[in-house]
Coordinates of C-alpha atoms in Angstrom, one line a residue:
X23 CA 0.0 0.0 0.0
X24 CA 2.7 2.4 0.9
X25 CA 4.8 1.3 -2.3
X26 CA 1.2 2.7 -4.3
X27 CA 1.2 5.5 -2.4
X28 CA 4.5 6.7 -3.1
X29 CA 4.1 5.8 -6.6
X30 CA 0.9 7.9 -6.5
X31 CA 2.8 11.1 -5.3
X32 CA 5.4 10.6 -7.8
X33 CA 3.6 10.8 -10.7
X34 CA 1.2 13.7 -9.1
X35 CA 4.4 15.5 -9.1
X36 CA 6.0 14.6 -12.7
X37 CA 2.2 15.7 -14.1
X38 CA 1.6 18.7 -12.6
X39 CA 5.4 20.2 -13.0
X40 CA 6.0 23.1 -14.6
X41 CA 7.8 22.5 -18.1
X42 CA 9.4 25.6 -19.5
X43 CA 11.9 26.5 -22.4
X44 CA 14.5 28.9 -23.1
X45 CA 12.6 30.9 -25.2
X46 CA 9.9 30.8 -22.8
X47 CA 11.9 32.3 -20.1
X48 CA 13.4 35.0 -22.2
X49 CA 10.2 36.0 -23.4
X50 CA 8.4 36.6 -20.1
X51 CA 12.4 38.6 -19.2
X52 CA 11.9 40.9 -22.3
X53 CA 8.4 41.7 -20.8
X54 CA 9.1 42.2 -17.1
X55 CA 12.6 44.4 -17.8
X56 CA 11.9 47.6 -16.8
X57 CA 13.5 49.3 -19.4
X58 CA 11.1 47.9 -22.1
X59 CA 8.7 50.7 -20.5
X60 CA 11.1 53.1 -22.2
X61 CA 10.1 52.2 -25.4
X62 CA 6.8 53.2 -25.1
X63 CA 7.6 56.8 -23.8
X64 CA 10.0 57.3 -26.8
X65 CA 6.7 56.5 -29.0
X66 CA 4.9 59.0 -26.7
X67 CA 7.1 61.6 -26.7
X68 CA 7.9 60.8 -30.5
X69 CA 3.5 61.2 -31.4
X70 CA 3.3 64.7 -29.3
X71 CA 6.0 66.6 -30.5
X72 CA 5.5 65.2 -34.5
X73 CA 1.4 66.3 -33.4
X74 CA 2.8 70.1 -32.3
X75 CA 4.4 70.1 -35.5
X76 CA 2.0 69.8 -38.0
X77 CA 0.0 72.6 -36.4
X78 CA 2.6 74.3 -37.9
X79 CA 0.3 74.4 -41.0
X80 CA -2.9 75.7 -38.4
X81 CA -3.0 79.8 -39.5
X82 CA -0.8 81.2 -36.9
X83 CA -3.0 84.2 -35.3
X84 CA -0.8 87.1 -33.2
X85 CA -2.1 90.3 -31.8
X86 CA -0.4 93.6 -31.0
X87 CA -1.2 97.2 -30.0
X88 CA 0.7 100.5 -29.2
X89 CA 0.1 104.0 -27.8
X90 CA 2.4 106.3 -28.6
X91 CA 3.0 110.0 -28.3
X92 CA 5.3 112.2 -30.5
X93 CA 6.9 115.5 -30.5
X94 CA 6.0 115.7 -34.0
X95 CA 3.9 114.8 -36.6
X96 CA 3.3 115.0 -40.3
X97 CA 1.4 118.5 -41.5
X98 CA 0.5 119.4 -45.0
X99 CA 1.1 123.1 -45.1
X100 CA 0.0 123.7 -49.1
X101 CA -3.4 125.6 -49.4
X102 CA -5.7 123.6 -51.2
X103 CA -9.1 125.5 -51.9
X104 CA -12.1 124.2 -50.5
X105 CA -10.0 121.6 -48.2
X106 CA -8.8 121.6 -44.4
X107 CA -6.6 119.1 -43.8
X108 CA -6.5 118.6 -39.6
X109 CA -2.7 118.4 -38.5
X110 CA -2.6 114.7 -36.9
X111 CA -2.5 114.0 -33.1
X112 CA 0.7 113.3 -31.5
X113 CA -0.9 110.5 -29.6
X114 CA -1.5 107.8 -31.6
X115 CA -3.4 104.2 -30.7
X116 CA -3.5 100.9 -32.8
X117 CA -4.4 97.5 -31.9
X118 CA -3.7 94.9 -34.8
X119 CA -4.5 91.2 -34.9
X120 CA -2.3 89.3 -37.7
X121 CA -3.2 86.1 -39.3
X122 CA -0.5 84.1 -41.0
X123 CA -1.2 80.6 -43.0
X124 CA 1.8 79.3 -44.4
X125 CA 1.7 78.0 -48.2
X126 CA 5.4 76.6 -48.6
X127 CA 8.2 76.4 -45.8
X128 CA 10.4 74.6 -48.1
X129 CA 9.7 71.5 -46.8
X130 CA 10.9 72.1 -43.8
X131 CA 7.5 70.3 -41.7
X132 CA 7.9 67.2 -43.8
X133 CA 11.7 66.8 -42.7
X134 CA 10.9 67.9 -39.2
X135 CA 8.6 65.0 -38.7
X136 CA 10.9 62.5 -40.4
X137 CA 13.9 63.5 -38.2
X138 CA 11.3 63.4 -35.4
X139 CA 10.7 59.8 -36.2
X140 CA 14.5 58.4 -36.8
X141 CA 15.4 59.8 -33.6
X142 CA 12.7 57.6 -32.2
X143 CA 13.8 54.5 -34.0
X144 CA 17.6 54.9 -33.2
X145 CA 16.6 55.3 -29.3
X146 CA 14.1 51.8 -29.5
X147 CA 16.9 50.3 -31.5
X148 CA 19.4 51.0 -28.6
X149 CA 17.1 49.2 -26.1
X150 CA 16.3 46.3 -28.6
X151 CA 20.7 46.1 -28.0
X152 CA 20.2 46.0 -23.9
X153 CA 17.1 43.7 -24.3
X154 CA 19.4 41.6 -26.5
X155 CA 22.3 41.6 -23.5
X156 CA 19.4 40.6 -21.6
X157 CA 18.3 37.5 -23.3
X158 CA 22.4 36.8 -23.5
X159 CA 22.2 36.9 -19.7
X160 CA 19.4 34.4 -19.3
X161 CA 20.5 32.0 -21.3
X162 CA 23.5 31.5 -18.9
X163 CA 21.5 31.4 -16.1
X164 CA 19.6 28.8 -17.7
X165 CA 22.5 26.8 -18.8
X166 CA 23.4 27.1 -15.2
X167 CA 19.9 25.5 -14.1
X168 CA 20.4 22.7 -16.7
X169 CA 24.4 21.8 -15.4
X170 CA 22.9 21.8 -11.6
X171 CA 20.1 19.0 -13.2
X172 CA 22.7 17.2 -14.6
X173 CA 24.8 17.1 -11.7
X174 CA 21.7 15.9 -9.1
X175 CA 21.2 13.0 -11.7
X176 CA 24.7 12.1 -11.7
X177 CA 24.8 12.1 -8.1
X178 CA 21.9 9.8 -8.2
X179 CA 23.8 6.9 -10.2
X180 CA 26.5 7.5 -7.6
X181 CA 24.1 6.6 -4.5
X182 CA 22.3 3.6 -6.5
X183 CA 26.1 2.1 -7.2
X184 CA 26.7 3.0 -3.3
X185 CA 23.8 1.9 -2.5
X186 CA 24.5 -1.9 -3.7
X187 CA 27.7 -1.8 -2.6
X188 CA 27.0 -1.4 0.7
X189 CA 24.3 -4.2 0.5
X190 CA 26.9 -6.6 -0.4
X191 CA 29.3 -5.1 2.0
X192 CA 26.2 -5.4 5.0
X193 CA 25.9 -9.3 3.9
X194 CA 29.5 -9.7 3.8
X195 CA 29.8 -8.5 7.1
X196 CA 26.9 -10.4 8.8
X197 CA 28.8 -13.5 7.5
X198 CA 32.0 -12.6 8.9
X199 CA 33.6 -12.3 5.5
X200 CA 34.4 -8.4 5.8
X201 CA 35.4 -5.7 8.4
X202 CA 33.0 -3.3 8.7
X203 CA 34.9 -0.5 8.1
X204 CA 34.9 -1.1 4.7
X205 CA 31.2 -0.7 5.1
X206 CA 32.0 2.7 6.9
X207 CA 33.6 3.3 4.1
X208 CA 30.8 3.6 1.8
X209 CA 29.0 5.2 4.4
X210 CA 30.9 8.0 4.8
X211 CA 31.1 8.3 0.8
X212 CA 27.4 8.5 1.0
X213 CA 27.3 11.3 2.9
X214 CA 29.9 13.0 0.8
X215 CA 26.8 12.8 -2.0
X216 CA 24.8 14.1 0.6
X217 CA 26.4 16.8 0.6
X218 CA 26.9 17.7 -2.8
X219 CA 23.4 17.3 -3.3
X220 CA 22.6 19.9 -0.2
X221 CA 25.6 22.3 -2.0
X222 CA 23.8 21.7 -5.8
X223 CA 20.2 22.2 -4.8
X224 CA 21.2 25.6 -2.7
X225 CA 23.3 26.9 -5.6
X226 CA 20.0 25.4 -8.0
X227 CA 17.6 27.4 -5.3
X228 CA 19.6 30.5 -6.2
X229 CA 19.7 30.8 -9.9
X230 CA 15.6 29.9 -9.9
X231 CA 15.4 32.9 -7.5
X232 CA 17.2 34.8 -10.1
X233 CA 14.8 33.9 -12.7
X234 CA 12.1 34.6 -11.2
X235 CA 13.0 38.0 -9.9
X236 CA 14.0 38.6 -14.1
X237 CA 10.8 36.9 -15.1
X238 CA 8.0 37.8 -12.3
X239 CA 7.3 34.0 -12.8
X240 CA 7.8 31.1 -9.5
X241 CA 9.8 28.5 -10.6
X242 CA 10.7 25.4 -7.9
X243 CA 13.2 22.6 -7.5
X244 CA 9.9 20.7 -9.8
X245 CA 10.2 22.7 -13.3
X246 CA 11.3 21.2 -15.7
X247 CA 13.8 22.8 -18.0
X248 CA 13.9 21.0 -21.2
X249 CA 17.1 22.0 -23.2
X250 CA 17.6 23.8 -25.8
X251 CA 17.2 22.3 -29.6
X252 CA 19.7 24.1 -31.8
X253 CA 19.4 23.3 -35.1
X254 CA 23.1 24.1 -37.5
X255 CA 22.5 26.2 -40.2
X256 CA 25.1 27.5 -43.0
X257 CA 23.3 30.7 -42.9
X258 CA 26.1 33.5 -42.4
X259 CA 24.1 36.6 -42.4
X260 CA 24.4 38.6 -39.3
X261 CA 21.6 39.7 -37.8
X262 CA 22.6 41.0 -34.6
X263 CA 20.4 44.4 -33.6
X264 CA 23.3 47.0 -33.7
X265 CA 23.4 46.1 -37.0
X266 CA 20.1 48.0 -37.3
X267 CA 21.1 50.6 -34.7
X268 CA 23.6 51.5 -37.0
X269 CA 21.2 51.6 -40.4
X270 CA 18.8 53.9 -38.4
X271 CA 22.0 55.8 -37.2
X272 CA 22.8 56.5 -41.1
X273 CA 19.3 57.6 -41.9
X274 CA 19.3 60.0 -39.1
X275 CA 22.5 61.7 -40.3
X276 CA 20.7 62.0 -43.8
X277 CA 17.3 63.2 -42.6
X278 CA 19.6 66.0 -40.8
X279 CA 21.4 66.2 -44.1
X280 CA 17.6 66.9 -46.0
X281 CA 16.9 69.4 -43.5
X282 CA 20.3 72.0 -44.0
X283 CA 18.7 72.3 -47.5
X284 CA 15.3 72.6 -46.6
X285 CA 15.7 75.4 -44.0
X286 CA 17.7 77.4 -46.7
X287 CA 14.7 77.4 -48.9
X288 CA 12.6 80.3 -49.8
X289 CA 9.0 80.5 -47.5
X290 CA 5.9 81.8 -48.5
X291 CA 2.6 82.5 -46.7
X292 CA -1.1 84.4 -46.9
X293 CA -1.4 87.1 -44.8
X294 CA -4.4 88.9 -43.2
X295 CA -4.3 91.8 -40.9
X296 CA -6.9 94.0 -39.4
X297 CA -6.5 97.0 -37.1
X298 CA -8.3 99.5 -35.1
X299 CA -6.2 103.0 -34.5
X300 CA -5.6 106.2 -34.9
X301 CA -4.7 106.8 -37.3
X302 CA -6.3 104.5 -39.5
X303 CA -4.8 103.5 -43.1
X304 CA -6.2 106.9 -44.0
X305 CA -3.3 109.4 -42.5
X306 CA -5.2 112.5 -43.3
X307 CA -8.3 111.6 -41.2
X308 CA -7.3 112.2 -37.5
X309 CA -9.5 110.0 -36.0
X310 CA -10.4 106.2 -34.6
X311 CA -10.9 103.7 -37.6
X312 CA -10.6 100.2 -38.6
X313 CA -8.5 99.1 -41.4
X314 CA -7.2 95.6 -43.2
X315 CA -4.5 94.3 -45.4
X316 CA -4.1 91.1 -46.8
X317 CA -1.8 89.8 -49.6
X318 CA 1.2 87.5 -49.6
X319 CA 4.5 87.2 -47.8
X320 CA 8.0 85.8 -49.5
X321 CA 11.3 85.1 -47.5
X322 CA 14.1 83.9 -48.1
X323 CA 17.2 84.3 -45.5
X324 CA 20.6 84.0 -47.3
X325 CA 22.6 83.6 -43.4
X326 CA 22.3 80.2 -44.1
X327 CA 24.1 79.2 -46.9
X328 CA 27.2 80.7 -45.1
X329 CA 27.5 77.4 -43.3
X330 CA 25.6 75.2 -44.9
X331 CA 28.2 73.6 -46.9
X332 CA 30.3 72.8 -43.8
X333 CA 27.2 71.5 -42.0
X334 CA 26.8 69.0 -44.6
X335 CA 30.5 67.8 -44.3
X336 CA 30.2 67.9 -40.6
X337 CA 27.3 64.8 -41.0
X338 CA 29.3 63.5 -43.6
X339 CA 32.2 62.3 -41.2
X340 CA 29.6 61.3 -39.0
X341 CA 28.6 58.8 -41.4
X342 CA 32.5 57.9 -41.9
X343 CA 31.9 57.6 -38.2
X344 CA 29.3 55.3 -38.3
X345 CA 30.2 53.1 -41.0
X346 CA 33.9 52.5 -39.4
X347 CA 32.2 51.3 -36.0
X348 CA 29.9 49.3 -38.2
X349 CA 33.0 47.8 -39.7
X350 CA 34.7 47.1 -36.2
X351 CA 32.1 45.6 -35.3
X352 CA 31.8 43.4 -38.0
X353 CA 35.2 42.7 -37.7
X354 CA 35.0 41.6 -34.1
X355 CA 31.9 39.4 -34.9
X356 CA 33.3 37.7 -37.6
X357 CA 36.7 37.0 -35.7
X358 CA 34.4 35.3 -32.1
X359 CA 32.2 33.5 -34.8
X360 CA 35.4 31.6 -35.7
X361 CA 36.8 31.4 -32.7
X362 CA 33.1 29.8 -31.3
X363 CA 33.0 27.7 -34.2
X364 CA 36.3 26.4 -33.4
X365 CA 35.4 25.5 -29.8
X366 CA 32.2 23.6 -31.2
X367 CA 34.3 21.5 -33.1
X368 CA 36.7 21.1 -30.4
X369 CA 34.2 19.9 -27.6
X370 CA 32.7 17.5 -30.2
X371 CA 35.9 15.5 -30.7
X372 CA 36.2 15.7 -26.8
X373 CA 32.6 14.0 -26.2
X374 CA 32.9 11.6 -28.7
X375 CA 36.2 10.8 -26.1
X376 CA 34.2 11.1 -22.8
X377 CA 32.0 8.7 -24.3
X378 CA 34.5 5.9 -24.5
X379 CA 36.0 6.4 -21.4
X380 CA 32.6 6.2 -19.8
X381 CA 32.0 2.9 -21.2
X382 CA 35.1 1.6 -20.4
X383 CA 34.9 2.7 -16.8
X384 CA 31.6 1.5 -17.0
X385 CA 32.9 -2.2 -17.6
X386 CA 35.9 -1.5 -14.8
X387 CA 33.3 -0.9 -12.4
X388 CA 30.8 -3.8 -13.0
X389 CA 33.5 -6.0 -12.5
X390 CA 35.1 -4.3 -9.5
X391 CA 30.9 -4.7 -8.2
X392 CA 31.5 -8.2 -8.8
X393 CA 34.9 -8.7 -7.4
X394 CA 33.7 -7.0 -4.5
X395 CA 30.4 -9.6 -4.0
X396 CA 33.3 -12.7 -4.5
X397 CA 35.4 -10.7 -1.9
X398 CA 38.5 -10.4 -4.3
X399 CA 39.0 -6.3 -3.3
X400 CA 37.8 -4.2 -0.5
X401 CA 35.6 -1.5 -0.6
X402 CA 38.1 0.8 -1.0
X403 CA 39.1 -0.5 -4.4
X404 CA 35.5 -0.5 -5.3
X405 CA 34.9 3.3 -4.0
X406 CA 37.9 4.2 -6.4
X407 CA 36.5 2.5 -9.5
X408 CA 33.0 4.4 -8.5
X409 CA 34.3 7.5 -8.6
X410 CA 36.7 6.7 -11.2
X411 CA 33.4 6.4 -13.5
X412 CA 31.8 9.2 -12.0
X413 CA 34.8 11.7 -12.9
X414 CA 34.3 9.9 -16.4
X415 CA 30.1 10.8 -15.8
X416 CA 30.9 14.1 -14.8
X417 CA 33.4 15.3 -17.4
X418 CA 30.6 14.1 -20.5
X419 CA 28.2 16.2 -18.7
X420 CA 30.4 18.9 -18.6
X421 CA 31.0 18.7 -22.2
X422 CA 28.1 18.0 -23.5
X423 CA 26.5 21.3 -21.8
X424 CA 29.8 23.4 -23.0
X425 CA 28.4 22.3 -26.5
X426 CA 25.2 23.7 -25.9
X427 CA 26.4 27.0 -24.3
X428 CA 29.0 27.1 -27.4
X429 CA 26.2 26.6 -30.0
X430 CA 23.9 29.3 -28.1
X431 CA 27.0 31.7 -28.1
X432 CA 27.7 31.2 -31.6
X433 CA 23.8 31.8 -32.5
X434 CA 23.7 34.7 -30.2
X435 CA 27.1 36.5 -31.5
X436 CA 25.1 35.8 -34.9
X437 CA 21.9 37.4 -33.9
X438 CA 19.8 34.4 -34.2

C-alpha cells in the first residue's frame, strides 16, 4: 500500500510540473525588464511633438497694440481750396490682430517629422541592444539550471552504485567475510553525495530565485527545464540588432542632411491683418478707424548658406563615423564567430572521447561490483573504481552542456 502510495505522489508530481523553455523564459524577461517601458515613452514623446508640429500648417494668429506720443507729426502746409486738412494727433493708438497661414516652408514640416521619427527608431533600437544583452544573460542562467540537473542526476547513479555496494558489503559482514569498516567506508562516501546534493540544490535554489526575480514567474526545484534544440544552419548573415542601430543611425544623419537644404529654402505665406487705430490706413483723417491688409508674404534668408556647406561635411564624417564602427564591429563578430565555431568543433571531438572512457569505466566498475560480492577487493578499491566512472560521468556532462552553451553563443554572436 505504501509502495502505491509513493508511486501515486510521484507521478502527481512529474504531471503537474511546470515544463518551460528557453525561449519561454526569455520572453516573459523581455516583458518584465523595466526598461522595455522606455520604449513606449520614446513613441509618446515621439507622437506629441511630431502632433505640435503639424500645427505648424494651423494659421498662426498674433495680436499687437501700441500707444504712442510724439513730439511731431506730419502736417500738409500747401493751401488747397475748399479743403482743411487737420494736423494729426501726436498720440496715436493701434491695436492689430495678424493672421499668418503658411503655403510653402520649403519643406521644412515634412523633414521635421521624419527627423522626429529616426530619432525615435535609433533610441528603441538602442534598447532592442540592452534587451538583447538581456536574453544573453538568461541564457546563462539557464544553462546554469540545466548543469545543476545534470549534476543531481549524476549524483543519483553514484548513490544507487553506493547503495549496492553497501548491501553486499552489510551481507558480507553479517557473514564474517568483511570488516566493517569497509562498510563505513561507503557510508561515509554517501554522505559526501549528501552533501553535494545539499551544495547543488542551494546553488540550484539560487539561480531559480534569479529567474524569477527577471521573469515575475515562481519556478521550484519541480520545473522542468527541457534544453535547448539548436538546429546548425550554414546561414552567415548577421543579424545582430546593432546592426540596425547603425542603419537607423545612417538615416538619421541623412534626414539632418535633408533638413540644412530645406531650412535654406525660400517660405511663403497668406497674410491677413486688421487693425483699429488712430490713425487708421487713411493718414489725413485724425481719428479712430478700422482698417485691413491682406496679400502675400516671401522670404528667403541668405545667413544660411554661409555654413551650410560645412554642415553637410560635418554629417558626412559622422557617417564615416558610423560606418567604421559598423565595420569594427563586424570585424570583431566575424573573428568570435570563428573562434566559437572552433570550440564547437573542439568539444565534439572531446565527447565523442568522454563517451568511450565512460563505457570503459563503465565495464571496470561492473566487474570491481563483482569482485567486490566474491570478496577479491575491499571496498576501498570499489569506492575508487565508483568515482573513477563518475569523474568519467561528470566530465561528459560537462562537455556535453559546454556544446550547448557554445552553439547558443555562436547563434547569439550571430543574432539568431
Amino acid at each position: 500500500m505504501k509502495k502505491l502510495l509513493f508511486l501515486f505522489v510521484v507521478l502527481s508530481n512529474l504531471s503537474f510540473a511546470q515544463t518551460v523553455t528557453l525561449e519561454q523564459v526569455q520572453a516573459k524577461a523581455r516583458q518584465q525588464y523595466p526598461l522595455i517601458k522606455q520604449k513606449d515613452l520614446i513613441k509618446q514623446t515621439k507622437d506629441i511633438t511630431i502632433e505640435n508640429l503639424n500645427k505648424g500648417f494651423l494659421p498662426q494668429l498674433s495680436v499687437s497694440g501700441q500707444a504712442t506720443y510724439q513730439s511731431e507729426v506730419t502736417t500738409v502746409k500747401i493751401p488747397v481750396p475748399g479743403v482743411t486738412i487737420d494736423p494729426l494727433s501726436k498720440d496715436q493708438y493701434k491695436i492689430v490682430a495678424d493672421i499668418n497661414q503658411m503655403i510653402y516652408d520649403g519643406g521644412m514640416l515634412k523633414q521635421q517629422r521624419s527627423i522626429q521619427q529616426l530619432n525615435a527608431d535609433v533610441e528603441e533600437q538602442k534598447i532592442e541592444v540592452e534587451l538583447y544583452k538581456l536574453e544573453e544573460r538568461i541564457s546563462q542562467i539557464y544553462l546554469g539550471v540545466l548543469y545543476i540537473d545534470e549534476q543531481l542526476k549524476q549524483t543519483q547513479l553514484i548513490r544507487d552504485d553506493l547503495a549496492t555496494g553497501m548491501k553486499k558489503i552489510e551481507a558480507q559482514v553479517t557473514n564474517g567475510v568483511a570488516f566493517k569498516s569497509n562498510l563505513n567506508l561507503l557510508k561515509a562516501e554517501a554522505l559526501k553525495v549528501d552533501q553535494r546534493v545539499i551544495e547543488l540544490t542551494a546553488t540550484k535554489a539560487g539561480l531559480l530565485d534569479v529567474l524569477s526575480l527577471f521573469t515575475g514567474e515562481t519556478y521550484t526545484a519541480n520545473t522542468v527545464f527541457t534544453k535547448p534544440v539548436l538546429t546548425a544552419t550554414n546561414d552567415q548573415n548577421i543579424l545582430r540588432p546593432e546592426l540596425n542601430l547603425f542603419q537607423k543611425q545612417q538615416q538619421l544623419l541623412g534626414g539632418q542632411s535633408h533638413m540644412i537644404k530645406a531650412k535654406n529654402l525660400p517660405k511663403t505665406s497668406l497674410f491677413f491683418q486688421g487693425g483699429y487705430g488712430r490713425p487708421g490706413l487713411n493718414f489725413l483723417e485724425n481719428k479712430f478707424a478700422t482698417y485691413y491688409v491682406t496679400g502675400i508674404r516671401f522670404n528667403w534668408a541668405f545667413g544660411g548658406l554661409y555654413t551650410a556647406k560645412r554642415e553637410r561635411e560635418l554629417i558626412g564624417i559622422n557617417q564615416q563615423i558610423v560606418a567604421v564602427q559598423k565595420d569594427v564591429f563586424l570585424l570583431n563578430t566575424n573573428t568570435q564567430l570563428k573562434q566559437q565555431q572552433a570550440d564547437i568543433d573542439k568539444i565534439n571531438q572531446l565527447i565523442a572521447k568522454d563517451i568511450e572512457i565512460v563505457e570503459l569505466r563503465l565495464k571496470v566498475k561492473d566487474a570491481a561490483k563483482a569482485q567486490l560480492e566474491n570478496g577479491v577487493i575491499t571496498a576501498n578499491d570499489y569506492l575508487r573504481e565508483v568515482n573513477a566512472e563518475d569523474q568519467a560521468r561528470q566530465m561528459l556532462i560537462v562537455h556535453q552542456l559546454q556544446l550547448i552553451q557554445a552553439k547558443m553563443n555562436y547563434q547569439t554572436t550571430k543574432g539568431k
